[in-house]
mmCIF file of C-alpha atoms and ligand atoms in Angstrom:
data_model
loop_
_atom_site.group_PDB
_atom_site.id
_atom_site.type_symbol
_atom_site.label_atom_id
_atom_site.label_comp_id
_atom_site.label_asym_id
_atom_site.label_seq_id
_atom_site.Cartn_x
_atom_site.Cartn_y
_atom_site.Cartn_z
ATOM 1 C CA MET Q 1 -0.011 0.006 0.042
ATOM 2 C CA SER Q 2 2.741 2.470 1.110
ATOM 3 C CA GLU Q 3 4.411 1.625 -2.321
ATOM 4 C CA ILE Q 4 1.356 2.478 -4.185
ATOM 5 C CA LEU Q 5 0.982 5.774 -2.426
ATOM 6 C CA GLY Q 6 4.683 6.303 -3.115
ATOM 7 C CA ILE Q 7 4.196 5.866 -6.756
ATOM 8 C CA LEU Q 8 1.257 8.320 -6.809
ATOM 9 C CA ASP Q 9 3.357 11.020 -4.946
ATOM 10 C CA ILE Q 10 5.981 11.016 -7.812
ATOM 11 C CA THR Q 11 3.677 13.274 -9.991
ATOM 12 C CA LYS Q 12 1.151 16.058 -9.364
ATOM 13 C CA ASP Q 13 -0.025 15.844 -12.933
ATOM 14 C CA VAL Q 14 -3.778 14.865 -12.791
ATOM 15 C CA GLU Q 15 -3.682 12.873 -15.899
ATOM 16 C CA LEU Q 16 -0.570 10.758 -15.120
ATOM 17 C CA ARG Q 17 -2.044 10.088 -11.504
ATOM 18 C CA ALA Q 18 -5.157 8.912 -13.109
ATOM 19 C CA ILE Q 19 -3.118 6.593 -15.435
ATOM 20 C CA ALA Q 20 -1.170 5.321 -12.351
ATOM 21 C CA GLU Q 21 -4.364 4.413 -10.639
ATOM 22 C CA LYS Q 22 -5.489 2.499 -13.595
ATOM 23 C CA VAL Q 23 -2.105 0.549 -13.754
ATOM 24 C CA LEU Q 24 -2.427 -0.157 -9.767
ATOM 25 C CA ASN Q 25 -5.891 -1.362 -10.294
ATOM 26 C CA LYS Q 26 -4.922 -3.599 -13.374
ATOM 27 C CA THR Q 27 -7.064 -1.638 -15.703
ATOM 28 C CA ARG Q 28 -5.984 -1.591 -19.256
ATOM 29 C CA LEU Q 29 -4.582 1.678 -20.636
ATOM 30 C CA SER Q 30 -6.057 3.366 -23.748
ATOM 31 C CA PHE Q 31 -4.177 4.444 -26.878
ATOM 32 C CA ASP Q 32 -4.193 7.995 -25.779
ATOM 33 C CA GLU Q 33 -2.951 7.126 -22.377
ATOM 34 C CA GLY Q 34 -0.085 5.123 -23.979
ATOM 35 C CA VAL Q 35 0.956 8.116 -25.863
ATOM 36 C CA MET Q 36 0.600 10.505 -22.922
ATOM 37 C CA LEU Q 37 3.064 8.264 -21.005
ATOM 38 C CA PHE Q 38 5.738 8.914 -23.737
ATOM 39 C CA GLU Q 39 4.922 12.657 -23.833
ATOM 40 C CA LYS Q 40 4.507 13.405 -20.112
ATOM 41 C CA GLY Q 41 5.893 10.488 -18.085
ATOM 42 C CA SER Q 42 9.171 11.224 -16.195
ATOM 43 C CA LEU Q 43 11.763 8.532 -16.007
ATOM 44 C CA PRO Q 44 11.217 8.081 -12.189
ATOM 45 C CA PHE Q 45 7.331 7.797 -12.710
ATOM 46 C CA LEU Q 46 7.562 5.297 -15.530
ATOM 47 C CA GLY Q 47 10.303 3.376 -13.855
ATOM 48 C CA ALA Q 48 8.246 3.012 -10.578
ATOM 49 C CA LEU Q 49 5.074 2.092 -12.311
ATOM 50 C CA ALA Q 50 6.828 -0.513 -14.706
ATOM 51 C CA ASN Q 51 8.773 -1.918 -11.787
ATOM 52 C CA TYR Q 52 5.647 -2.284 -9.736
ATOM 53 C CA VAL Q 53 3.837 -4.357 -12.633
ATOM 54 C CA ARG Q 54 7.181 -6.415 -13.242
ATOM 55 C CA GLU Q 55 7.465 -7.227 -9.516
ATOM 56 C CA GLU Q 56 3.685 -8.056 -9.108
ATOM 57 C CA LYS Q 57 4.102 -10.459 -11.989
ATOM 58 C CA HIS Q 58 7.621 -11.932 -11.411
ATOM 59 C CA GLY Q 59 9.121 -10.574 -8.359
ATOM 60 C CA ASP Q 60 12.908 -10.339 -8.779
ATOM 61 C CA ILE Q 61 12.953 -13.198 -11.159
ATOM 62 C CA THR Q 62 15.142 -12.519 -14.195
ATOM 63 C CA TYR Q 63 15.356 -14.998 -16.953
ATOM 64 C CA PHE Q 64 17.912 -15.794 -19.443
ATOM 65 C CA ASN Q 65 18.603 -18.735 -21.695
ATOM 66 C CA ARG Q 66 21.385 -20.667 -23.197
ATOM 67 C CA ASN Q 67 21.051 -20.563 -26.915
ATOM 68 C CA PHE Q 68 23.112 -20.140 -30.132
ATOM 69 C CA HIS Q 69 22.435 -18.437 -33.490
ATOM 70 C CA ILE Q 70 22.627 -19.654 -37.032
ATOM 71 C CA GLU Q 71 22.579 -17.222 -39.908
ATOM 72 C CA PRO Q 72 21.943 -19.032 -43.042
ATOM 73 C CA THR Q 73 22.774 -16.243 -45.386
ATOM 74 C CA ASN Q 74 23.436 -12.361 -45.271
ATOM 75 C CA VAL Q 75 22.178 -12.065 -48.878
ATOM 76 C CA CYS Q 76 18.863 -10.337 -48.922
ATOM 77 C CA VAL Q 77 16.457 -9.504 -51.847
ATOM 78 C CA PHE Q 78 14.892 -6.537 -49.591
ATOM 79 C CA SER Q 79 16.422 -3.232 -48.912
ATOM 80 C CA CYS Q 80 15.540 -2.056 -45.432
ATOM 81 C CA LYS Q 81 17.079 1.407 -44.985
ATOM 82 C CA PHE Q 82 18.132 0.608 -41.343
ATOM 83 C CA CYS Q 83 19.881 -2.607 -42.357
ATOM 84 C CA SER Q 84 23.595 -2.760 -42.197
ATOM 85 C CA TYR Q 85 23.688 -6.280 -43.065
ATOM 86 C CA SER Q 86 22.215 -7.335 -46.382
ATOM 87 C CA LYS Q 87 24.439 -7.830 -49.236
ATOM 88 C CA LEU Q 88 22.963 -8.640 -52.607
ATOM 89 C CA TYR Q 89 23.610 -5.890 -55.162
ATOM 90 C CA ALA Q 90 25.856 -3.292 -53.593
ATOM 91 C CA LYS Q 91 28.669 -5.542 -52.087
ATOM 92 C CA ARG Q 92 28.058 -8.921 -53.759
ATOM 93 C CA GLU Q 93 31.619 -10.157 -52.824
ATOM 94 C CA GLU Q 94 30.720 -9.851 -49.184
ATOM 95 C CA GLY Q 95 27.551 -12.130 -49.452
ATOM 96 C CA TRP Q 96 27.673 -15.656 -47.920
ATOM 97 C CA GLU Q 97 25.291 -18.397 -47.822
ATOM 98 C CA LEU Q 98 25.607 -21.668 -45.821
ATOM 99 C CA SER Q 99 24.965 -25.170 -46.963
ATOM 100 C CA ILE Q 100 22.836 -27.517 -44.675
ATOM 101 C CA GLU Q 101 26.277 -29.426 -43.962
ATOM 102 C CA GLN Q 102 27.843 -25.997 -42.870
ATOM 103 C CA MET Q 103 24.895 -25.187 -40.617
ATOM 104 C CA MET Q 104 24.907 -28.856 -39.174
ATOM 105 C CA HIS Q 105 28.559 -28.356 -38.422
ATOM 106 C CA ILE Q 106 27.510 -25.297 -36.223
ATOM 107 C CA VAL Q 107 24.848 -27.456 -34.541
ATOM 108 C CA LYS Q 108 27.343 -30.219 -33.940
ATOM 109 C CA SER Q 109 29.780 -27.860 -32.367
ATOM 110 C CA TYR Q 110 27.339 -27.559 -29.517
ATOM 111 C CA ASP Q 111 27.148 -31.170 -28.879
ATOM 112 C CA GLY Q 112 27.549 -31.966 -25.184
ATOM 113 C CA LYS Q 113 26.840 -28.397 -24.254
ATOM 114 C CA PRO Q 114 23.957 -27.360 -22.327
ATOM 115 C CA VAL Q 115 22.010 -25.157 -24.817
ATOM 116 C CA THR Q 116 18.225 -25.375 -25.090
ATOM 117 C CA GLU Q 117 17.628 -23.309 -28.074
ATOM 118 C CA VAL Q 118 18.888 -22.551 -31.605
ATOM 119 C CA HIS Q 119 17.760 -19.290 -33.031
ATOM 120 C CA ILE Q 120 17.807 -19.274 -36.897
ATOM 121 C CA VAL Q 121 17.450 -15.960 -38.643
ATOM 122 C CA GLY Q 122 19.114 -14.419 -41.770
ATOM 123 C CA GLY Q 123 18.510 -12.477 -44.932
ATOM 124 C CA VAL Q 124 16.131 -13.477 -47.588
ATOM 125 C CA HIS Q 125 18.107 -15.345 -50.357
ATOM 126 C CA PRO Q 126 16.438 -15.486 -53.651
ATOM 127 C CA LYS Q 127 17.586 -19.135 -54.261
ATOM 128 C CA LEU Q 128 16.772 -20.550 -50.790
ATOM 129 C CA THR Q 129 13.438 -22.447 -50.710
ATOM 130 C CA LEU Q 130 10.875 -23.883 -48.287
ATOM 131 C CA GLU Q 131 12.200 -27.357 -49.120
ATOM 132 C CA PHE Q 132 15.777 -26.228 -48.366
ATOM 133 C CA PHE Q 133 14.737 -24.962 -44.826
ATOM 134 C CA ALA Q 134 12.425 -28.049 -44.191
ATOM 135 C CA ASP Q 135 15.647 -30.116 -44.797
ATOM 136 C CA LEU Q 136 17.639 -28.119 -42.507
ATOM 137 C CA LEU Q 137 14.878 -28.377 -39.701
ATOM 138 C CA LYS Q 138 14.700 -32.204 -40.310
ATOM 139 C CA ALA Q 139 18.423 -32.476 -40.040
ATOM 140 C CA ILE Q 140 18.768 -30.559 -36.770
ATOM 141 C CA LYS Q 141 15.875 -32.536 -35.081
ATOM 142 C CA THR Q 142 17.469 -35.891 -36.401
ATOM 143 C CA HIS Q 143 20.606 -34.938 -34.761
ATOM 144 C CA ARG Q 144 19.303 -33.290 -31.502
ATOM 145 C CA PRO Q 145 15.538 -33.783 -31.017
ATOM 146 C CA ASP Q 146 15.533 -31.863 -27.822
ATOM 147 C CA LEU Q 147 16.874 -28.743 -29.037
ATOM 148 C CA HIS Q 148 14.095 -26.105 -29.360
ATOM 149 C CA ILE Q 149 14.238 -24.497 -32.881
ATOM 150 C CA LYS Q 150 13.170 -20.936 -32.871
ATOM 151 C CA GLY Q 151 13.489 -19.630 -36.419
ATOM 152 C CA PHE Q 152 12.367 -17.414 -39.306
ATOM 153 C CA THR Q 153 10.670 -14.227 -39.199
ATOM 154 C CA PRO Q 154 7.618 -13.546 -41.340
ATOM 155 C CA VAL Q 155 9.836 -11.621 -43.710
ATOM 156 C CA GLU Q 156 11.620 -14.937 -44.586
ATOM 157 C CA LEU Q 157 8.456 -17.084 -44.242
ATOM 158 C CA ASP Q 158 6.249 -14.836 -46.454
ATOM 159 C CA TYR Q 159 8.969 -15.094 -49.320
ATOM 160 C CA MET Q 160 9.397 -18.762 -48.806
ATOM 161 C CA PHE Q 161 5.614 -19.518 -48.820
ATOM 162 C CA LYS Q 162 4.910 -17.264 -51.861
ATOM 163 C CA LYS Q 163 7.638 -18.931 -53.861
ATOM 164 C CA ALA Q 164 6.480 -22.387 -53.016
ATOM 165 C CA LYS Q 165 2.989 -21.295 -53.702
ATOM 166 C CA VAL Q 166 1.438 -22.419 -50.356
ATOM 167 C CA SER Q 167 -0.777 -20.719 -48.054
ATOM 168 C CA VAL Q 168 0.424 -19.183 -44.839
ATOM 169 C CA GLU Q 169 -1.462 -21.781 -42.991
ATOM 170 C CA ASP Q 170 -0.302 -24.697 -44.872
ATOM 171 C CA GLY Q 171 3.333 -23.407 -45.028
ATOM 172 C CA MET Q 172 3.375 -22.991 -41.207
ATOM 173 C CA LYS Q 173 1.979 -26.432 -40.586
ATOM 174 C CA TYR Q 174 4.586 -28.026 -42.767
ATOM 175 C CA LEU Q 175 7.367 -26.366 -41.126
ATOM 176 C CA HIS Q 176 6.018 -27.073 -37.583
ATOM 177 C CA GLU Q 177 5.641 -30.739 -38.628
ATOM 178 C CA VAL Q 178 9.188 -30.975 -39.688
ATOM 179 C CA GLY Q 179 10.558 -29.529 -36.535
ATOM 180 C CA LEU Q 180 10.073 -25.589 -36.323
ATOM 181 C CA ASP Q 181 8.958 -25.068 -32.595
ATOM 182 C CA SER Q 182 8.555 -21.233 -32.418
ATOM 183 C CA LEU Q 183 9.072 -17.884 -34.212
ATOM 184 C CA PRO Q 184 11.455 -15.151 -33.051
ATOM 185 C CA GLY Q 185 10.268 -11.524 -33.007
ATOM 186 C CA GLY Q 186 12.073 -10.098 -35.890
ATOM 187 C CA GLY Q 187 10.638 -8.338 -38.903
ATOM 188 C CA ALA Q 188 8.043 -6.264 -37.122
ATOM 189 C CA GLU Q 189 9.911 -2.913 -37.183
ATOM 190 C CA ILE Q 190 7.041 -0.280 -36.972
ATOM 191 C CA PHE Q 191 3.795 -1.533 -38.302
ATOM 192 C CA HIS Q 192 2.087 1.669 -39.307
ATOM 193 C CA PRO Q 193 2.331 2.211 -43.070
ATOM 194 C CA GLU Q 194 3.271 5.916 -42.619
ATOM 195 C CA ILE Q 195 6.786 4.607 -41.097
ATOM 196 C CA ARG Q 196 7.078 1.339 -42.788
ATOM 197 C CA THR Q 197 6.843 2.523 -46.347
ATOM 198 C CA GLN Q 198 9.819 4.884 -45.607
ATOM 199 C CA ILE Q 199 12.048 2.291 -43.919
ATOM 200 C CA CYS Q 200 11.210 -1.116 -45.301
ATOM 201 C CA ASP Q 201 8.838 -0.626 -47.970
ATOM 202 C CA ASP Q 202 9.269 -3.830 -50.062
ATOM 203 C CA LYS Q 203 9.031 -6.530 -47.174
ATOM 204 C CA VAL Q 204 5.859 -8.135 -45.667
ATOM 205 C CA ASN Q 205 3.592 -5.466 -44.287
ATOM 206 C CA ALA Q 206 1.920 -5.236 -40.671
ATOM 207 C CA GLU Q 207 -1.088 -7.428 -41.725
ATOM 208 C CA GLY Q 208 1.172 -10.040 -43.243
ATOM 209 C CA TRP Q 209 3.529 -10.251 -40.163
ATOM 210 C CA LEU Q 210 0.563 -10.582 -37.907
ATOM 211 C CA HIS Q 211 -1.144 -13.094 -39.978
ATOM 212 C CA ILE Q 212 1.998 -15.422 -40.013
ATOM 213 C CA HIS Q 213 2.287 -15.012 -36.141
ATOM 214 C CA LYS Q 214 -1.348 -15.859 -35.770
ATOM 215 C CA ALA Q 215 -1.237 -18.967 -37.991
ATOM 216 C CA ALA Q 216 1.652 -20.068 -35.698
ATOM 217 C CA HIS Q 217 -0.245 -19.360 -32.535
ATOM 218 C CA GLN Q 218 -3.245 -21.336 -34.029
ATOM 219 C CA LEU Q 219 -0.904 -24.240 -34.312
ATOM 220 C CA GLY Q 220 -0.111 -24.087 -30.753
ATOM 221 C CA MET Q 221 3.442 -22.593 -31.481
ATOM 222 C CA HIS Q 222 4.499 -19.547 -29.574
ATOM 223 C CA SER Q 223 6.496 -16.532 -30.715
ATOM 224 C CA ASN Q 224 8.128 -13.291 -29.752
ATOM 225 C CA ALA Q 225 7.320 -9.730 -30.969
ATOM 226 C CA THR Q 226 9.983 -7.023 -31.535
ATOM 227 C CA MET Q 227 9.628 -3.058 -32.080
ATOM 228 C CA LEU Q 228 12.421 -1.024 -33.868
ATOM 229 C CA TYR Q 229 12.321 2.270 -32.184
ATOM 230 C CA GLY Q 230 14.388 5.384 -32.120
ATOM 231 C CA HIS Q 231 14.478 6.438 -35.656
ATOM 232 C CA ILE Q 232 11.972 8.423 -37.608
ATOM 233 C CA GLU Q 233 8.813 7.097 -35.815
ATOM 234 C CA LYS Q 234 6.604 9.334 -33.520
ATOM 235 C CA TYR Q 235 5.139 8.217 -30.122
ATOM 236 C CA TRP Q 236 1.920 7.316 -31.438
ATOM 237 C CA HIS Q 237 3.539 5.107 -34.082
ATOM 238 C CA ARG Q 238 5.039 3.064 -31.156
ATOM 239 C CA ILE Q 239 1.590 2.797 -29.329
ATOM 240 C CA ASP Q 240 -0.013 1.758 -32.621
ATOM 241 C CA HIS Q 241 2.566 -0.865 -32.942
ATOM 242 C CA MET Q 242 1.879 -2.152 -29.367
ATOM 243 C CA GLU Q 243 -1.936 -1.889 -29.885
ATOM 244 C CA ARG Q 244 -1.754 -4.252 -32.844
ATOM 245 C CA LEU Q 245 0.260 -6.631 -30.811
ATOM 246 C CA ARG Q 246 -2.076 -6.276 -27.838
ATOM 247 C CA GLN Q 247 -5.055 -7.280 -29.898
ATOM 248 C CA LEU Q 248 -3.440 -10.357 -31.482
ATOM 249 C CA GLN Q 249 -2.291 -11.309 -28.016
ATOM 250 C CA ASP Q 250 -5.964 -10.985 -26.859
ATOM 251 C CA GLU Q 251 -7.014 -13.320 -29.659
ATOM 252 C CA THR Q 252 -4.417 -16.002 -29.311
ATOM 253 C CA GLY Q 253 -2.289 -15.623 -26.300
ATOM 254 C CA GLY Q 254 0.582 -16.912 -28.222
ATOM 255 C CA PHE Q 255 3.221 -14.236 -27.603
ATOM 256 C CA ASN Q 256 5.932 -14.946 -25.131
ATOM 257 C CA THR Q 257 7.837 -11.820 -25.062
ATOM 258 C CA PHE Q 258 8.021 -8.213 -26.215
ATOM 259 C CA ILE Q 259 11.482 -7.043 -27.325
ATOM 260 C CA PRO Q 260 12.026 -3.386 -28.065
ATOM 261 C CA LEU Q 261 15.077 -3.037 -30.357
ATOM 262 C CA LYS Q 262 17.022 0.280 -30.265
ATOM 263 C CA PHE Q 263 17.914 1.479 -33.788
ATOM 264 C CA ARG Q 264 21.591 1.726 -34.214
ATOM 265 C CA ASN Q 265 22.957 3.920 -36.889
ATOM 266 C CA GLN Q 266 26.295 2.481 -38.112
ATOM 267 C CA ASP Q 267 26.737 1.757 -41.808
ATOM 268 C CA ASN Q 268 23.217 2.044 -42.994
ATOM 269 C CA GLU Q 269 21.092 4.222 -45.175
ATOM 270 C CA MET Q 270 19.796 5.887 -41.846
ATOM 271 C CA SER Q 271 23.247 6.694 -40.478
ATOM 272 C CA TYR Q 272 22.277 10.434 -40.585
ATOM 273 C CA LEU Q 273 19.802 9.907 -37.737
ATOM 274 C CA SER Q 274 21.332 10.150 -34.106
ATOM 275 C CA GLU Q 275 20.648 7.317 -31.714
ATOM 276 C CA SER Q 276 18.150 7.555 -28.847
ATOM 277 C CA SER Q 277 19.290 8.437 -25.320
ATOM 278 C CA VAL Q 278 19.531 5.838 -22.382
ATOM 279 C CA ILE Q 279 16.550 7.753 -20.933
ATOM 280 C CA GLU Q 280 14.400 7.175 -23.916
ATOM 281 C CA ASP Q 281 15.573 3.545 -24.043
ATOM 282 C CA MET Q 282 14.347 3.000 -20.593
ATOM 283 C CA LYS Q 283 11.043 4.749 -21.292
ATOM 284 C CA VAL Q 284 10.392 2.487 -24.263
ATOM 285 C CA TYR Q 285 10.828 -0.616 -21.882
ATOM 286 C CA ALA Q 286 8.553 0.870 -19.192
ATOM 287 C CA VAL Q 287 5.949 1.954 -21.547
ATOM 288 C CA GLY Q 288 6.143 -1.581 -23.357
ATOM 289 C CA ARG Q 289 5.561 -3.170 -19.792
ATOM 290 C CA LEU Q 290 2.575 -0.860 -19.076
ATOM 291 C CA TYR Q 291 0.709 -0.882 -22.375
ATOM 292 C CA LEU Q 292 1.215 -4.565 -23.020
ATOM 293 C CA ASP Q 293 -0.675 -5.856 -20.046
ATOM 294 C CA ASN Q 294 -1.371 -9.166 -21.718
ATOM 295 C CA PHE Q 295 2.337 -9.957 -22.373
ATOM 296 C CA ASN Q 296 4.125 -11.767 -19.636
ATOM 297 C CA HIS Q 297 7.663 -10.972 -20.480
ATOM 298 C CA VAL Q 298 9.741 -7.959 -21.631
ATOM 299 C CA LYS Q 299 13.205 -8.696 -22.783
ATOM 300 C CA ALA Q 300 16.172 -6.554 -23.235
ATOM 301 C CA TYR Q 301 18.653 -7.753 -25.899
ATOM 302 C CA TRP Q 302 21.845 -7.126 -23.905
ATOM 303 C CA PRO Q 303 24.445 -7.409 -26.913
ATOM 304 C CA MET Q 304 22.798 -4.377 -28.432
ATOM 305 C CA LEU Q 305 22.136 -2.257 -25.240
ATOM 306 C CA GLY Q 306 25.353 -3.337 -23.444
ATOM 307 C CA ARG Q 307 25.816 -4.877 -20.022
ATOM 308 C CA LYS Q 308 25.382 -1.852 -17.845
ATOM 309 C CA ASN Q 309 22.215 -0.642 -19.711
ATOM 310 C CA ALA Q 310 20.746 -4.181 -19.645
ATOM 311 C CA GLN Q 311 21.232 -4.107 -15.792
ATOM 312 C CA LEU Q 312 19.217 -0.780 -15.799
ATOM 313 C CA THR Q 313 16.370 -2.150 -17.800
ATOM 314 C CA LEU Q 314 15.728 -4.574 -14.961
ATOM 315 C CA SER Q 315 14.277 -1.611 -13.005
ATOM 316 C CA PHE Q 316 12.189 -0.399 -15.929
ATOM 317 C CA GLY Q 317 9.942 -3.411 -16.514
ATOM 318 C CA VAL Q 318 12.337 -5.991 -18.029
ATOM 319 C CA ASN Q 319 12.401 -9.488 -16.556
ATOM 320 C CA ASP Q 320 14.501 -11.254 -19.247
ATOM 321 C CA ILE Q 321 17.853 -10.540 -20.781
ATOM 322 C CA ASP Q 322 18.045 -13.014 -23.529
ATOM 323 C CA GLY Q 323 20.859 -15.615 -23.839
ATOM 324 C CA THR Q 324 24.410 -16.588 -23.097
ATOM 325 C CA ILE Q 325 25.233 -16.381 -26.802
ATOM 326 C CA ASP Q 326 28.747 -17.111 -27.945
ATOM 327 C CA ASP Q 327 28.690 -14.923 -30.866
ATOM 328 C CA THR Q 328 26.228 -12.032 -31.498
ATOM 329 C CA THR Q 329 24.364 -12.022 -34.666
ATOM 330 C CA LYS Q 330 26.126 -10.034 -37.351
ATOM 331 C CA ILE Q 331 22.914 -8.094 -38.002
ATOM 332 C CA TYR Q 332 23.733 -6.297 -34.759
ATOM 333 C CA SER Q 333 27.515 -6.079 -34.692
ATOM 334 C CA MET Q 334 27.261 -4.474 -38.220
ATOM 335 C CA ALA Q 335 24.765 -1.865 -37.089
ATOM 336 C CA GLY Q 336 27.022 -0.855 -34.203
ATOM 337 C CA SER Q 337 26.150 -2.768 -31.030
ATOM 338 C CA GLU Q 338 27.239 -1.446 -27.612
ATOM 339 C CA GLU Q 339 29.149 -4.488 -26.978
ATOM 340 C CA GLN Q 340 32.628 -5.021 -28.681
ATOM 341 C CA ASN Q 341 32.746 -8.526 -27.195
ATOM 342 C CA PRO Q 342 29.294 -9.816 -27.011
ATOM 343 C CA ALA Q 343 29.984 -13.120 -25.581
ATOM 344 C CA MET Q 344 28.976 -13.669 -21.982
ATOM 345 C CA ASN Q 345 28.933 -17.138 -20.284
ATOM 346 C CA THR Q 346 26.433 -18.313 -17.656
ATOM 347 C CA LYS Q 347 28.627 -17.353 -14.670
ATOM 348 C CA GLU Q 348 28.959 -13.816 -15.987
ATOM 349 C CA LEU Q 349 25.225 -13.505 -16.929
ATOM 350 C CA VAL Q 350 24.235 -14.807 -13.458
ATOM 351 C CA SER Q 351 26.568 -12.207 -11.665
ATOM 352 C CA LEU Q 352 25.384 -9.437 -13.905
ATOM 353 C CA ILE Q 353 21.830 -10.224 -12.565
ATOM 354 C CA ASN Q 354 22.948 -10.725 -8.937
ATOM 355 C CA GLN Q 355 24.824 -7.423 -8.812
ATOM 356 C CA VAL Q 356 21.428 -5.597 -9.240
ATOM 357 C CA ASN Q 357 19.719 -7.721 -6.524
ATOM 358 C CA ARG Q 358 17.563 -9.755 -8.959
ATOM 359 C CA LYS Q 359 17.208 -13.476 -8.984
ATOM 360 C CA PRO Q 360 18.822 -15.217 -12.017
ATOM 361 C CA ILE Q 361 16.860 -18.181 -13.559
ATOM 362 C CA GLU Q 362 17.796 -20.094 -16.554
ATOM 363 C CA ARG Q 363 14.751 -20.840 -18.608
ATOM 364 C CA ASP Q 364 14.048 -22.691 -21.829
ATOM 365 C CA THR Q 365 12.315 -20.937 -24.853
ATOM 366 C CA LEU Q 366 8.961 -21.432 -23.205
ATOM 367 C CA TYR Q 367 9.926 -20.134 -19.804
ATOM 368 C CA ASN Q 368 10.109 -23.448 -18.101
ATOM 369 C CA VAL Q 369 12.719 -23.082 -15.391
ATOM 370 C CA VAL Q 370 16.071 -24.906 -16.319
ATOM 371 C CA THR Q 371 18.152 -23.979 -13.265
ATOM 372 C CA ASP Q 372 17.365 -21.582 -10.443
ATOM 373 C CA TYR Q 373 20.658 -19.764 -9.905
ATOM 374 C CA SER Q 374 19.598 -18.063 -6.803
ATOM 375 C CA LEU Q 375 19.927 -21.660 -5.301
ATOM 376 C CA VAL Q 376 23.279 -22.500 -7.039
ATOM 377 C CA GLU Q 377 26.519 -21.739 -5.143
ATOM 378 C CA GLU Q 378 29.653 -20.542 -6.842
ATOM 379 C CA ASN Q 379 30.764 -24.099 -7.369
ATOM 380 C CA GLY Q 380 27.610 -25.137 -9.084
ATOM 381 C CA VAL Q 381 25.917 -27.035 -6.172
ATOM 382 C CA VAL Q 382 22.238 -26.555 -6.191
ATOM 383 C CA LEU Q 383 21.183 -25.586 -2.593
ATOM 384 C CA ASN Q 384 18.207 -26.869 -0.877
HETATM 385 O O1 V47 O 1 13.905 -7.243 -37.529
HETATM 386 C C1 V47 O 1 18.180 -4.580 -38.186
HETATM 387 C C2 V47 O 1 16.713 -5.486 -36.295
HETATM 388 C C3 V47 O 1 15.820 -7.631 -36.100
HETATM 389 C C4 V47 O 1 19.045 -2.954 -37.190
HETATM 390 O O2 V47 O 1 12.898 -13.305 -30.707
HETATM 391 C C5 V47 O 1 18.310 -3.698 -36.187
HETATM 392 O O3 V47 O 1 14.305 -13.715 -29.154
HETATM 393 C C6 V47 O 1 18.913 -1.965 -34.538
HETATM 394 O O4 V47 O 1 14.444 -9.624 -34.121
HETATM 395 N N1 V47 O 1 19.494 -1.359 -35.414
HETATM 396 C C7 V47 O 1 16.220 -9.071 -36.116
HETATM 397 N N2 V47 O 1 18.140 -3.128 -34.964
HETATM 398 C C8 V47 O 1 16.530 -9.647 -34.754
HETATM 399 C C9 V47 O 1 15.551 -9.867 -33.848
HETATM 400 C C10 V47 O 1 15.663 -10.701 -32.558
HETATM 401 C C11 V47 O 1 16.947 -10.521 -31.840
HETATM 402 C C12 V47 O 1 17.113 -11.120 -30.631
HETATM 403 C C13 V47 O 1 16.173 -11.981 -30.102
HETATM 404 C C14 V47 O 1 14.989 -12.083 -30.766
HETATM 405 C C15 V47 O 1 14.081 -12.986 -30.260
HETATM 406 C C16 V47 O 1 14.861 -11.622 -32.003
HETATM 407 O O5 V47 O 1 16.986 -6.799 -36.000
HETATM 408 C C17 V47 O 1 15.158 -6.879 -37.300
HETATM 409 C C18 V47 O 1 15.494 -5.625 -37.030
HETATM 410 O O6 V47 O 1 14.251 -4.967 -36.366
HETATM 411 N N3 V47 O 1 17.643 -4.639 -36.865
HETATM 412 N N4 V47 O 1 18.863 -3.596 -38.284
HETATM 413 C C19 V47 O 1 19.820 -1.682 -36.637
HETATM 414 N N5 V47 O 1 20.576 -0.918 -37.585
HETATM 415 FE FE1 SF4 O 2 16.869 -8.064 -45.300
HETATM 416 FE FE2 SF4 O 2 16.252 -8.387 -42.818
HETATM 417 FE FE3 SF4 O 2 18.128 -6.531 -43.561
HETATM 418 FE FE4 SF4 O 2 15.600 -5.985 -44.120
HETATM 419 S S1 SF4 O 2 16.533 -6.235 -42.078
HETATM 420 S S2 SF4 O 2 17.255 -5.981 -45.616
HETATM 421 S S3 SF4 O 2 14.819 -7.969 -44.464
HETATM 422 S S4 SF4 O 2 18.248 -8.910 -43.713
#
């Protein structure tokens, strides 16, 4: 109770106090209230409110998982202006594509290591087909059936399905049957056409992105959702984006996690834009936590934000800091990620979470507990 009164004391603004009361009473925020949080909400106000909701849902629990990435190709038929990665026409000699054998070599390099997930995502190569990716999924599942495969954004899937002339529903069913377990959150960017047509005009639109996630959810698969922020979008475009996600989540309940992605400006066609401040970054996490009342988890992708800022997000609504990846995806390192050395082992990740007095828990993709590290001593012994 005193905590609640404390939050209300942070601001004298009548409209913000009304929003705070709604959040404390678990009442859903309206579109205009979402925009108002960005316009008028101070950092302490948003932080206190988002942290309240985070602790109501998860206490101090902070999840991470042990995963690795495979990027089948950096060749891409699309031309997103924020992308520092795709090589098709401009720098063809820098383009690469991996064979199934090469990707299986990566999978096998994790044999005996306690990873629970492989995240597969890359460019959209004009030659790679639905059958090629089905063969990849089958090969991974044959080799390591327990490894959860989180793979392909609607950008890749839309292209694959259209080329194979199959419907979204049939295509998803097929990939699920041959081993695809869930979808990552990429390709969402900003849904509203006013922004989308300026930054990524030629790839799948909002309706297509949401349709593919809905089809996955209807098969019982889970997925994540991202939002690329901090470029040319206005506050209301961010809320419009979250609103569309909130509506689909009401229908299906299939989203696991919301992942805001900070626009990085190195070596892309939008390099003339400056990047958002840390204050703005924390506000995006907090508003995400408050507006998306039907999402259980909000994730900060630490290789992009840096270790210190990732720790800070844990006081702004975030309850997940992604994985102990050995090698960050090139899509980030090329756009200018905060971390020069984005590898972090489990011990480092656990102490990063402990340092800010949160409770580290290793999860699998579906948020089942793998190891509760608050019960594990330095030497790895599980305490009772
Ligand atoms: O959709 C591309 C983003 C995304 C830039 O689901 C950029 O667990 C910032 O979605 N600055 C792909 N971001 C990666 C992705 C992801 C990452 C980690 C975990 C999960 C998950 C999903 O990367 C793209 C795009 O939004 N991106 N260029 C850039 N310059
Ligand atoms: Fe291609 Fe993805 Fe880059 Fe867009 S963001 S150009 S779809 S690799």
